[in-house]
């Protein structure tokens, strides 16, 4: 038997060790800082283009847009428009989510539900939501119901397709484990399929939100006010008619800011608390 022995490694005295990354690298690893830098660069390009064209009617500068944004915010006009648009949007978005989950639940539990979902998505998903606005006006009149109708159409089909795709991607092992515990129908969907398909469901919710938000602004641009109260789209349309281009850009900036806030505060938080925490997403 060879005699055992131990060789102690020599201490690393000649090689300096960095205990932490430099401050610049640590800051650059923050996502909010990188996105902020991108926004600043876009703002600088916008300001340079406005100074080059030197035409306030064609392209107002960043400072002019910011001044119009602050003035209409302090006057209460912009917050009132935002509240009107968000109220209509939440109603249509919530109703679209309920209908999408109803269709996908039927699709994964019955053959008739699968045929129904496949047929309806093939027919209606390629149809632009704004194209249904004339019919909505005929059916529901000049009111909030017409906007809610087109919003439901914009949310329903992408969310249903993503949810159904996620359900179909659940492994058969998980399905069999659920059946072994006696789960059938809605209990199988709620306890097995939804948690396993949550990445696809959240992706569908994000896509549905984006479709609903831009559909609402477009519908308000065409449709106008609801019950005498106009939203952000109507605000943009009115100021375009009055040639207040800085206010038009201010309204567009509010649309973009709301989209960024919902994306980063709502959906990113949901992903961080669920699928990222569970190791389902990198």
PDB file of C-alpha atoms in Angstrom:
ATOM      1  CA  UNK A   1       0.000   0.000   0.000  1.00  0.00           C
ATOM      2  CA  UNK A   2       1.291   3.416  -0.927  1.00  0.00           C
ATOM      3  CA  UNK A   3       1.615   5.691   2.036  1.00  0.00           C
ATOM      4  CA  UNK A   4      -0.933   8.512   2.089  1.00  0.00           C
ATOM      5  CA  UNK A   5       0.292  12.064   2.151  1.00  0.00           C
ATOM      6  CA  UNK A   6      -1.112  15.574   1.815  1.00  0.00           C
ATOM      7  CA  UNK A   7       0.307  18.496  -0.147  1.00  0.00           C
ATOM      8  CA  UNK A   8      -0.764  21.885   1.199  1.00  0.00           C
ATOM      9  CA  UNK A   9      -1.186  24.484  -1.597  1.00  0.00           C
ATOM     10  CA  UNK A  10       0.981  27.535  -1.393  1.00  0.00           C
ATOM     11  CA  UNK A  11      -0.814  30.785  -0.556  1.00  0.00           C
ATOM     12  CA  UNK A  12      -1.514  33.126  -3.469  1.00  0.00           C
ATOM     13  CA  UNK A  13       0.467  36.083  -2.280  1.00  0.00           C
ATOM     14  CA  UNK A  14       1.562  37.463  -5.651  1.00  0.00           C
ATOM     15  CA  UNK A  15      -1.901  37.502  -7.322  1.00  0.00           C
ATOM     16  CA  UNK A  16      -4.295  40.276  -6.273  1.00  0.00           C
ATOM     17  CA  UNK A  17      -7.859  39.104  -5.722  1.00  0.00           C
ATOM     18  CA  UNK A  18     -10.855  41.307  -6.516  1.00  0.00           C
ATOM     19  CA  UNK A  19     -13.535  40.851  -3.918  1.00  0.00           C
ATOM     20  CA  UNK A  20     -16.233  42.629  -5.911  1.00  0.00           C
ATOM     21  CA  UNK A  21     -16.902  43.963  -9.384  1.00  0.00           C
ATOM     22  CA  UNK A  22     -16.115  47.580 -10.175  1.00  0.00           C
ATOM     23  CA  UNK A  23     -18.900  50.057  -9.563  1.00  0.00           C
ATOM     24  CA  UNK A  24     -19.464  50.686 -13.281  1.00  0.00           C
ATOM     25  CA  UNK A  25     -20.011  46.987 -14.015  1.00  0.00           C
ATOM     26  CA  UNK A  26     -22.316  46.574 -11.029  1.00  0.00           C
ATOM     27  CA  UNK A  27     -24.424  49.514 -12.161  1.00  0.00           C
ATOM     28  CA  UNK A  28     -24.552  48.253 -15.759  1.00  0.00           C
ATOM     29  CA  UNK A  29     -25.981  44.961 -14.529  1.00  0.00           C
ATOM     30  CA  UNK A  30     -29.108  46.813 -13.398  1.00  0.00           C
ATOM     31  CA  UNK A  31     -31.834  46.474 -16.022  1.00  0.00           C
ATOM     32  CA  UNK A  32     -33.522  49.749 -15.140  1.00  0.00           C
ATOM     33  CA  UNK A  33     -30.274  51.650 -15.728  1.00  0.00           C
ATOM     34  CA  UNK A  34     -29.693  50.102 -19.164  1.00  0.00           C
ATOM     35  CA  UNK A  35     -33.276  50.880 -20.202  1.00  0.00           C
ATOM     36  CA  UNK A  36     -32.878  54.410 -18.869  1.00  0.00           C
ATOM     37  CA  UNK A  37     -29.771  54.918 -20.990  1.00  0.00           C
ATOM     38  CA  UNK A  38     -31.681  53.741 -24.063  1.00  0.00           C
ATOM     39  CA  UNK A  39     -34.482  56.221 -23.341  1.00  0.00           C
ATOM     40  CA  UNK A  40     -31.979  59.053 -22.882  1.00  0.00           C
ATOM     41  CA  UNK A  41     -30.325  58.238 -26.213  1.00  0.00           C
ATOM     42  CA  UNK A  42     -33.723  58.204 -27.958  1.00  0.00           C
ATOM     43  CA  UNK A  43     -34.538  61.558 -26.360  1.00  0.00           C
ATOM     44  CA  UNK A  44     -31.261  63.069 -27.552  1.00  0.00           C
ATOM     45  CA  UNK A  45     -31.867  61.833 -31.107  1.00  0.00           C
ATOM     46  CA  UNK A  46     -35.390  63.288 -30.979  1.00  0.00           C
ATOM     47  CA  UNK A  47     -34.099  66.662 -29.726  1.00  0.00           C
ATOM     48  CA  UNK A  48     -31.424  66.765 -32.404  1.00  0.00           C
ATOM     49  CA  UNK A  49     -33.957  65.957 -35.144  1.00  0.00           C
ATOM     50  CA  UNK A  50     -36.324  68.669 -33.854  1.00  0.00           C
ATOM     51  CA  UNK A  51     -33.543  71.250 -33.848  1.00  0.00           C
ATOM     52  CA  UNK A  52     -32.520  70.197 -37.354  1.00  0.00           C
ATOM     53  CA  UNK A  53     -36.019  70.473 -38.841  1.00  0.00           C
ATOM     54  CA  UNK A  54     -36.760  73.684 -36.922  1.00  0.00           C
ATOM     55  CA  UNK A  55     -40.506  73.254 -37.453  1.00  0.00           C
ATOM     56  CA  UNK A  56     -42.659  73.088 -34.327  1.00  0.00           C
ATOM     57  CA  UNK A  57     -45.729  72.040 -36.293  1.00  0.00           C
ATOM     58  CA  UNK A  58     -43.941  69.112 -37.888  1.00  0.00           C
ATOM     59  CA  UNK A  59     -41.777  67.908 -35.009  1.00  0.00           C
ATOM     60  CA  UNK A  60     -41.799  69.626 -31.597  1.00  0.00           C
ATOM     61  CA  UNK A  61     -38.753  69.265 -29.407  1.00  0.00           C
ATOM     62  CA  UNK A  62     -38.478  67.221 -26.253  1.00  0.00           C
ATOM     63  CA  UNK A  63     -38.655  70.350 -24.109  1.00  0.00           C
ATOM     64  CA  UNK A  64     -41.828  71.588 -25.837  1.00  0.00           C
ATOM     65  CA  UNK A  65     -43.466  68.188 -25.440  1.00  0.00           C
ATOM     66  CA  UNK A  66     -42.434  68.027 -21.798  1.00  0.00           C
ATOM     67  CA  UNK A  67     -43.852  71.522 -21.195  1.00  0.00           C
ATOM     68  CA  UNK A  68     -47.191  70.557 -22.754  1.00  0.00           C
ATOM     69  CA  UNK A  69     -47.221  67.317 -20.758  1.00  0.00           C
ATOM     70  CA  UNK A  70     -46.613  69.106 -17.459  1.00  0.00           C
ATOM     71  CA  UNK A  71     -49.176  71.832 -18.175  1.00  0.00           C
ATOM     72  CA  UNK A  72     -51.986  69.413 -19.101  1.00  0.00           C
ATOM     73  CA  UNK A  73     -51.104  67.137 -16.192  1.00  0.00           C
ATOM     74  CA  UNK A  74     -51.258  69.979 -13.676  1.00  0.00           C
ATOM     75  CA  UNK A  75     -54.513  71.230 -15.180  1.00  0.00           C
ATOM     76  CA  UNK A  76     -56.026  67.778 -14.674  1.00  0.00           C
ATOM     77  CA  UNK A  77     -56.913  67.235 -18.330  1.00  0.00           C
ATOM     78  CA  UNK A  78     -54.477  64.409 -19.027  1.00  0.00           C
ATOM     79  CA  UNK A  79     -55.167  62.474 -15.780  1.00  0.00           C
ATOM     80  CA  UNK A  80     -58.900  62.620 -16.540  1.00  0.00           C
ATOM     81  CA  UNK A  81     -58.317  61.228 -20.054  1.00  0.00           C
ATOM     82  CA  UNK A  82     -56.098  58.477 -18.659  1.00  0.00           C
ATOM     83  CA  UNK A  83     -58.739  57.439 -16.126  1.00  0.00           C
ATOM     84  CA  UNK A  84     -61.409  57.208 -18.827  1.00  0.00           C
ATOM     85  CA  UNK A  85     -59.210  55.079 -21.092  1.00  0.00           C
ATOM     86  CA  UNK A  86     -58.011  52.814 -18.276  1.00  0.00           C
ATOM     87  CA  UNK A  87     -61.545  52.241 -17.027  1.00  0.00           C
ATOM     88  CA  UNK A  88     -62.723  51.049 -20.445  1.00  0.00           C
ATOM     89  CA  UNK A  89     -59.546  49.033 -20.969  1.00  0.00           C
ATOM     90  CA  UNK A  90     -59.800  47.128 -17.691  1.00  0.00           C
ATOM     91  CA  UNK A  91     -63.405  46.157 -18.399  1.00  0.00           C
ATOM     92  CA  UNK A  92     -62.606  44.791 -21.850  1.00  0.00           C
ATOM     93  CA  UNK A  93     -59.386  43.131 -20.689  1.00  0.00           C
ATOM     94  CA  UNK A  94     -61.046  41.373 -17.750  1.00  0.00           C
ATOM     95  CA  UNK A  95     -63.944  40.139 -19.871  1.00  0.00           C
ATOM     96  CA  UNK A  96     -61.542  38.899 -22.545  1.00  0.00           C
ATOM     97  CA  UNK A  97     -59.547  36.947 -19.925  1.00  0.00           C
ATOM     98  CA  UNK A  98     -62.694  35.272 -18.585  1.00  0.00           C
ATOM     99  CA  UNK A  99     -63.862  34.246 -22.064  1.00  0.00           C
ATOM    100  CA  UNK A 100     -60.387  33.040 -23.079  1.00  0.00           C
ATOM    101  CA  UNK A 101     -60.032  30.783 -20.037  1.00  0.00           C
ATOM    102  CA  UNK A 102     -63.561  29.467 -20.555  1.00  0.00           C
ATOM    103  CA  UNK A 103     -62.800  28.495 -24.157  1.00  0.00           C
ATOM    104  CA  UNK A 104     -59.443  26.921 -23.347  1.00  0.00           C
ATOM    105  CA  UNK A 105     -60.896  24.965 -20.424  1.00  0.00           C
ATOM    106  CA  UNK A 106     -63.541  23.538 -22.724  1.00  0.00           C
ATOM    107  CA  UNK A 107     -60.853  22.822 -25.337  1.00  0.00           C
ATOM    108  CA  UNK A 108     -58.673  20.743 -23.006  1.00  0.00           C
ATOM    109  CA  UNK A 109     -61.572  18.826 -21.463  1.00  0.00           C
ATOM    110  CA  UNK A 110     -63.858  18.055 -24.427  1.00  0.00           C
ATOM    111  CA  UNK A 111     -63.451  17.282 -28.127  1.00  0.00           C
ATOM    112  CA  UNK A 112     -66.246  19.700 -29.004  1.00  0.00           C
ATOM    113  CA  UNK A 113     -64.401  22.456 -27.137  1.00  0.00           C
ATOM    114  CA  UNK A 114     -61.228  21.779 -29.146  1.00  0.00           C
ATOM    115  CA  UNK A 115     -63.137  21.970 -32.408  1.00  0.00           C
ATOM    116  CA  UNK A 116     -64.883  25.151 -31.280  1.00  0.00           C
ATOM    117  CA  UNK A 117     -61.653  26.892 -30.275  1.00  0.00           C
ATOM    118  CA  UNK A 118     -59.860  25.830 -33.451  1.00  0.00           C
ATOM    119  CA  UNK A 119     -62.697  27.023 -35.690  1.00  0.00           C
ATOM    120  CA  UNK A 120     -63.235  30.349 -33.945  1.00  0.00           C
ATOM    121  CA  UNK A 121     -59.541  31.232 -33.792  1.00  0.00           C
ATOM    122  CA  UNK A 122     -59.080  30.380 -37.478  1.00  0.00           C
ATOM    123  CA  UNK A 123     -62.009  32.625 -38.376  1.00  0.00           C
ATOM    124  CA  UNK A 124     -61.667  35.567 -36.009  1.00  0.00           C
ATOM    125  CA  UNK A 125     -58.009  35.823 -34.979  1.00  0.00           C
ATOM    126  CA  UNK A 126     -56.848  37.251 -38.361  1.00  0.00           C
ATOM    127  CA  UNK A 127     -59.663  39.836 -38.227  1.00  0.00           C
ATOM    128  CA  UNK A 128     -58.366  43.256 -37.044  1.00  0.00           C
ATOM    129  CA  UNK A 129     -60.289  44.463 -33.987  1.00  0.00           C
ATOM    130  CA  UNK A 130     -60.680  47.968 -35.384  1.00  0.00           C
ATOM    131  CA  UNK A 131     -62.495  46.467 -38.405  1.00  0.00           C
ATOM    132  CA  UNK A 132     -65.315  45.432 -36.067  1.00  0.00           C
ATOM    133  CA  UNK A 133     -65.853  48.971 -34.822  1.00  0.00           C
ATOM    134  CA  UNK A 134     -68.533  49.854 -37.434  1.00  0.00           C
ATOM    135  CA  UNK A 135     -70.521  46.758 -36.449  1.00  0.00           C
ATOM    136  CA  UNK A 136     -70.045  47.544 -32.772  1.00  0.00           C
ATOM    137  CA  UNK A 137     -71.457  51.017 -33.342  1.00  0.00           C
ATOM    138  CA  UNK A 138     -74.502  49.526 -35.077  1.00  0.00           C
ATOM    139  CA  UNK A 139     -75.081  46.890 -32.399  1.00  0.00           C
ATOM    140  CA  UNK A 140     -74.237  48.806 -29.219  1.00  0.00           C
ATOM    141  CA  UNK A 141     -74.512  52.448 -30.239  1.00  0.00           C
ATOM    142  CA  UNK A 142     -72.313  55.382 -29.289  1.00  0.00           C
ATOM    143  CA  UNK A 143     -71.145  54.318 -25.883  1.00  0.00           C
ATOM    144  CA  UNK A 144     -68.660  52.379 -23.819  1.00  0.00           C
ATOM    145  CA  UNK A 145     -70.072  48.999 -24.868  1.00  0.00           C
ATOM    146  CA  UNK A 146     -68.758  49.400 -28.401  1.00  0.00           C
ATOM    147  CA  UNK A 147     -65.219  49.954 -27.159  1.00  0.00           C
ATOM    148  CA  UNK A 148     -65.466  47.035 -24.744  1.00  0.00           C
ATOM    149  CA  UNK A 149     -66.605  44.803 -27.611  1.00  0.00           C
ATOM    150  CA  UNK A 150     -63.546  45.500 -29.773  1.00  0.00           C
ATOM    151  CA  UNK A 151     -61.267  45.197 -26.729  1.00  0.00           C
ATOM    152  CA  UNK A 152     -62.629  41.745 -25.931  1.00  0.00           C
ATOM    153  CA  UNK A 153     -61.948  40.686 -29.507  1.00  0.00           C
ATOM    154  CA  UNK A 154     -58.360  41.972 -29.324  1.00  0.00           C
ATOM    155  CA  UNK A 155     -57.632  40.139 -26.043  1.00  0.00           C
ATOM    156  CA  UNK A 156     -59.587  36.910 -26.469  1.00  0.00           C
ATOM    157  CA  UNK A 157     -57.878  35.155 -29.359  1.00  0.00           C
ATOM    158  CA  UNK A 158     -54.145  35.698 -28.630  1.00  0.00           C
ATOM    159  CA  UNK A 159     -54.685  34.800 -24.978  1.00  0.00           C
ATOM    160  CA  UNK A 160     -56.735  31.709 -25.849  1.00  0.00           C
ATOM    161  CA  UNK A 161     -54.134  30.511 -28.357  1.00  0.00           C
ATOM    162  CA  UNK A 162     -51.212  31.005 -25.963  1.00  0.00           C
ATOM    163  CA  UNK A 163     -53.063  29.369 -23.080  1.00  0.00           C
ATOM    164  CA  UNK A 164     -54.135  26.390 -25.171  1.00  0.00           C
ATOM    165  CA  UNK A 165     -50.596  25.996 -26.524  1.00  0.00           C
ATOM    166  CA  UNK A 166     -49.281  26.020 -22.951  1.00  0.00           C
ATOM    167  CA  UNK A 167     -51.836  23.422 -21.869  1.00  0.00           C
ATOM    168  CA  UNK A 168     -50.884  21.158 -24.765  1.00  0.00           C
ATOM    169  CA  UNK A 169     -47.214  21.518 -23.827  1.00  0.00           C
ATOM    170  CA  UNK A 170     -47.738  20.114 -20.333  1.00  0.00           C
ATOM    171  CA  UNK A 171     -45.988  16.768 -20.092  1.00  0.00           C
ATOM    172  CA  UNK A 172     -48.024  13.594 -19.944  1.00  0.00           C
ATOM    173  CA  UNK A 173     -46.229  12.678 -16.717  1.00  0.00           C
ATOM    174  CA  UNK A 174     -47.796  15.635 -14.907  1.00  0.00           C
ATOM    175  CA  UNK A 175     -51.198  14.805 -16.364  1.00  0.00           C
ATOM    176  CA  UNK A 176     -50.921  11.200 -15.222  1.00  0.00           C
ATOM    177  CA  UNK A 177     -49.801  12.327 -11.769  1.00  0.00           C
ATOM    178  CA  UNK A 178     -52.874  14.516 -11.515  1.00  0.00           C
ATOM    179  CA  UNK A 179     -55.177  11.701 -12.633  1.00  0.00           C
ATOM    180  CA  UNK A 180     -53.593   9.363 -10.089  1.00  0.00           C
ATOM    181  CA  UNK A 181     -54.652  11.842  -7.412  1.00  0.00           C
ATOM    182  CA  UNK A 182     -58.176  11.770  -8.761  1.00  0.00           C
ATOM    183  CA  UNK A 183     -58.087  15.145 -10.532  1.00  0.00           C
ATOM    184  CA  UNK A 184     -60.515  15.508 -13.402  1.00  0.00           C
ATOM    185  CA  UNK A 185     -62.028  18.377 -15.374  1.00  0.00           C
ATOM    186  CA  UNK A 186     -61.715  21.798 -13.774  1.00  0.00           C
ATOM    187  CA  UNK A 187     -59.615  20.504 -10.862  1.00  0.00           C
ATOM    188  CA  UNK A 188     -57.056  19.072 -13.288  1.00  0.00           C
ATOM    189  CA  UNK A 189     -56.965  22.378 -15.166  1.00  0.00           C
ATOM    190  CA  UNK A 190     -56.644  24.498 -12.033  1.00  0.00           C
ATOM    191  CA  UNK A 191     -54.157  22.385 -10.075  1.00  0.00           C
ATOM    192  CA  UNK A 192     -52.005  20.874 -12.828  1.00  0.00           C
ATOM    193  CA  UNK A 193     -52.372  22.559 -16.211  1.00  0.00           C
ATOM    194  CA  UNK A 194     -52.447  26.233 -15.187  1.00  0.00           C
ATOM    195  CA  UNK A 195     -49.308  26.117 -12.953  1.00  0.00           C
ATOM    196  CA  UNK A 196     -47.407  24.094 -15.568  1.00  0.00           C
ATOM    197  CA  UNK A 197     -48.490  26.331 -18.453  1.00  0.00           C
ATOM    198  CA  UNK A 198     -48.018  29.604 -16.561  1.00  0.00           C
ATOM    199  CA  UNK A 199     -45.163  30.904 -18.805  1.00  0.00           C
ATOM    200  CA  UNK A 200     -47.401  30.638 -21.872  1.00  0.00           C
ATOM    201  CA  UNK A 201     -50.349  32.135 -19.982  1.00  0.00           C
ATOM    202  CA  UNK A 202     -48.317  35.164 -18.863  1.00  0.00           C
ATOM    203  CA  UNK A 203     -47.032  35.586 -22.398  1.00  0.00           C
ATOM    204  CA  UNK A 204     -50.621  35.561 -23.659  1.00  0.00           C
ATOM    205  CA  UNK A 205     -51.626  38.103 -21.025  1.00  0.00           C
ATOM    206  CA  UNK A 206     -48.816  40.430 -22.106  1.00  0.00           C
ATOM    207  CA  UNK A 207     -49.710  40.091 -25.788  1.00  0.00           C
ATOM    208  CA  UNK A 208     -53.401  40.592 -25.006  1.00  0.00           C
ATOM    209  CA  UNK A 209     -52.615  43.709 -22.980  1.00  0.00           C
ATOM    210  CA  UNK A 210     -50.535  45.192 -25.816  1.00  0.00           C
ATOM    211  CA  UNK A 211     -53.251  44.448 -28.384  1.00  0.00           C
ATOM    212  CA  UNK A 212     -55.977  45.870 -26.148  1.00  0.00           C
ATOM    213  CA  UNK A 213     -54.047  49.057 -25.360  1.00  0.00           C
ATOM    214  CA  UNK A 214     -53.294  49.941 -28.965  1.00  0.00           C
ATOM    215  CA  UNK A 215     -56.784  48.896 -30.087  1.00  0.00           C
ATOM    216  CA  UNK A 216     -58.328  51.226 -27.506  1.00  0.00           C
ATOM    217  CA  UNK A 217     -56.243  54.209 -28.608  1.00  0.00           C
ATOM    218  CA  UNK A 218     -57.039  53.513 -32.274  1.00  0.00           C
ATOM    219  CA  UNK A 219     -60.753  53.078 -31.526  1.00  0.00           C
ATOM    220  CA  UNK A 220     -60.855  56.339 -29.588  1.00  0.00           C
ATOM    221  CA  UNK A 221     -59.142  58.108 -32.473  1.00  0.00           C
ATOM    222  CA  UNK A 222     -61.879  56.875 -34.824  1.00  0.00           C
ATOM    223  CA  UNK A 223     -64.810  56.610 -32.456  1.00  0.00           C
ATOM    224  CA  UNK A 224     -64.241  59.622 -30.259  1.00  0.00           C
ATOM    225  CA  UNK A 225     -65.766  60.131 -26.831  1.00  0.00           C
ATOM    226  CA  UNK A 226     -67.835  57.695 -24.787  1.00  0.00           C
ATOM    227  CA  UNK A 227     -70.806  59.175 -22.980  1.00  0.00           C
ATOM    228  CA  UNK A 228     -69.383  62.650 -23.449  1.00  0.00           C
ATOM    229  CA  UNK A 229     -66.008  61.671 -21.967  1.00  0.00           C
ATOM    230  CA  UNK A 230     -63.013  61.154 -24.230  1.00  0.00           C
ATOM    231  CA  UNK A 231     -59.911  59.140 -23.447  1.00  0.00           C
ATOM    232  CA  UNK A 232     -56.302  59.458 -24.527  1.00  0.00           C
ATOM    233  CA  UNK A 233     -57.081  58.684 -28.155  1.00  0.00           C
ATOM    234  CA  UNK A 234     -59.681  61.442 -28.234  1.00  0.00           C
ATOM    235  CA  UNK A 235     -57.191  63.810 -26.590  1.00  0.00           C
ATOM    236  CA  UNK A 236     -54.677  63.099 -29.374  1.00  0.00           C
ATOM    237  CA  UNK A 237     -57.344  63.472 -32.064  1.00  0.00           C
ATOM    238  CA  UNK A 238     -58.620  66.813 -30.763  1.00  0.00           C
ATOM    239  CA  UNK A 239     -55.162  68.339 -30.489  1.00  0.00           C
ATOM    240  CA  UNK A 240     -54.275  67.107 -33.953  1.00  0.00           C
ATOM    241  CA  UNK A 241     -57.296  68.947 -35.354  1.00  0.00           C
ATOM    242  CA  UNK A 242     -56.266  72.108 -33.495  1.00  0.00           C
ATOM    243  CA  UNK A 243     -52.640  71.716 -34.698  1.00  0.00           C
ATOM    244  CA  UNK A 244     -51.235  71.449 -31.171  1.00  0.00           C
ATOM    245  CA  UNK A 245     -48.506  69.042 -32.201  1.00  0.00           C
ATOM    246  CA  UNK A 246     -46.701  69.296 -28.873  1.00  0.00           C
ATOM    247  CA  UNK A 247     -49.849  68.065 -27.099  1.00  0.00           C
ATOM    248  CA  UNK A 248     -50.196  65.262 -29.638  1.00  0.00           C
ATOM    249  CA  UNK A 249     -46.682  64.126 -28.757  1.00  0.00           C
ATOM    250  CA  UNK A 250     -47.492  64.534 -25.071  1.00  0.00           C
ATOM    251  CA  UNK A 251     -50.469  62.185 -25.475  1.00  0.00           C
ATOM    252  CA  UNK A 252     -48.314  59.670 -27.332  1.00  0.00           C
ATOM    253  CA  UNK A 253     -45.695  59.918 -24.586  1.00  0.00           C
ATOM    254  CA  UNK A 254     -48.350  59.107 -21.972  1.00  0.00           C
ATOM    255  CA  UNK A 255     -49.424  56.064 -24.008  1.00  0.00           C
ATOM    256  CA  UNK A 256     -45.807  54.862 -24.116  1.00  0.00           C
ATOM    257  CA  UNK A 257     -45.177  55.546 -20.417  1.00  0.00           C
ATOM    258  CA  UNK A 258     -48.292  53.613 -19.376  1.00  0.00           C
ATOM    259  CA  UNK A 259     -47.196  50.712 -21.555  1.00  0.00           C
ATOM    260  CA  UNK A 260     -43.736  50.708 -19.969  1.00  0.00           C
ATOM    261  CA  UNK A 261     -45.149  50.916 -16.439  1.00  0.00           C
ATOM    262  CA  UNK A 262     -47.538  48.015 -16.962  1.00  0.00           C
ATOM    263  CA  UNK A 263     -44.814  45.923 -18.580  1.00  0.00           C
ATOM    264  CA  UNK A 264     -42.178  46.558 -15.914  1.00  0.00           C
ATOM    265  CA  UNK A 265     -44.268  46.900 -12.763  1.00  0.00           C
ATOM    266  CA  UNK A 266     -47.111  44.446 -13.344  1.00  0.00           C
ATOM    267  CA  UNK A 267     -45.973  41.682 -15.683  1.00  0.00           C
ATOM    268  CA  UNK A 268     -42.315  41.640 -14.642  1.00  0.00           C
ATOM    269  CA  UNK A 269     -43.405  41.450 -10.993  1.00  0.00           C
ATOM    270  CA  UNK A 270     -45.736  38.547 -11.773  1.00  0.00           C
ATOM    271  CA  UNK A 271     -42.950  36.726 -13.600  1.00  0.00           C
ATOM    272  CA  UNK A 272     -40.477  37.347 -10.781  1.00  0.00           C
ATOM    273  CA  UNK A 273     -42.869  36.083  -8.104  1.00  0.00           C
ATOM    274  CA  UNK A 274     -43.968  33.004 -10.058  1.00  0.00           C
ATOM    275  CA  UNK A 275     -42.145  31.443 -12.984  1.00  0.00           C
ATOM    276  CA  UNK A 276     -38.715  32.970 -12.299  1.00  0.00           C
ATOM    277  CA  UNK A 277     -38.939  32.048  -8.644  1.00  0.00           C
ATOM    278  CA  UNK A 278     -39.984  28.493  -9.549  1.00  0.00           C
ATOM    279  CA  UNK A 279     -37.139  28.091 -12.047  1.00  0.00           C
ATOM    280  CA  UNK A 280     -39.456  27.901 -15.083  1.00  0.00           C
ATOM    281  CA  UNK A 281     -37.844  30.871 -16.855  1.00  0.00           C
ATOM    282  CA  UNK A 282     -34.278  32.118 -17.062  1.00  0.00           C
TER     283      UNK A 282
END
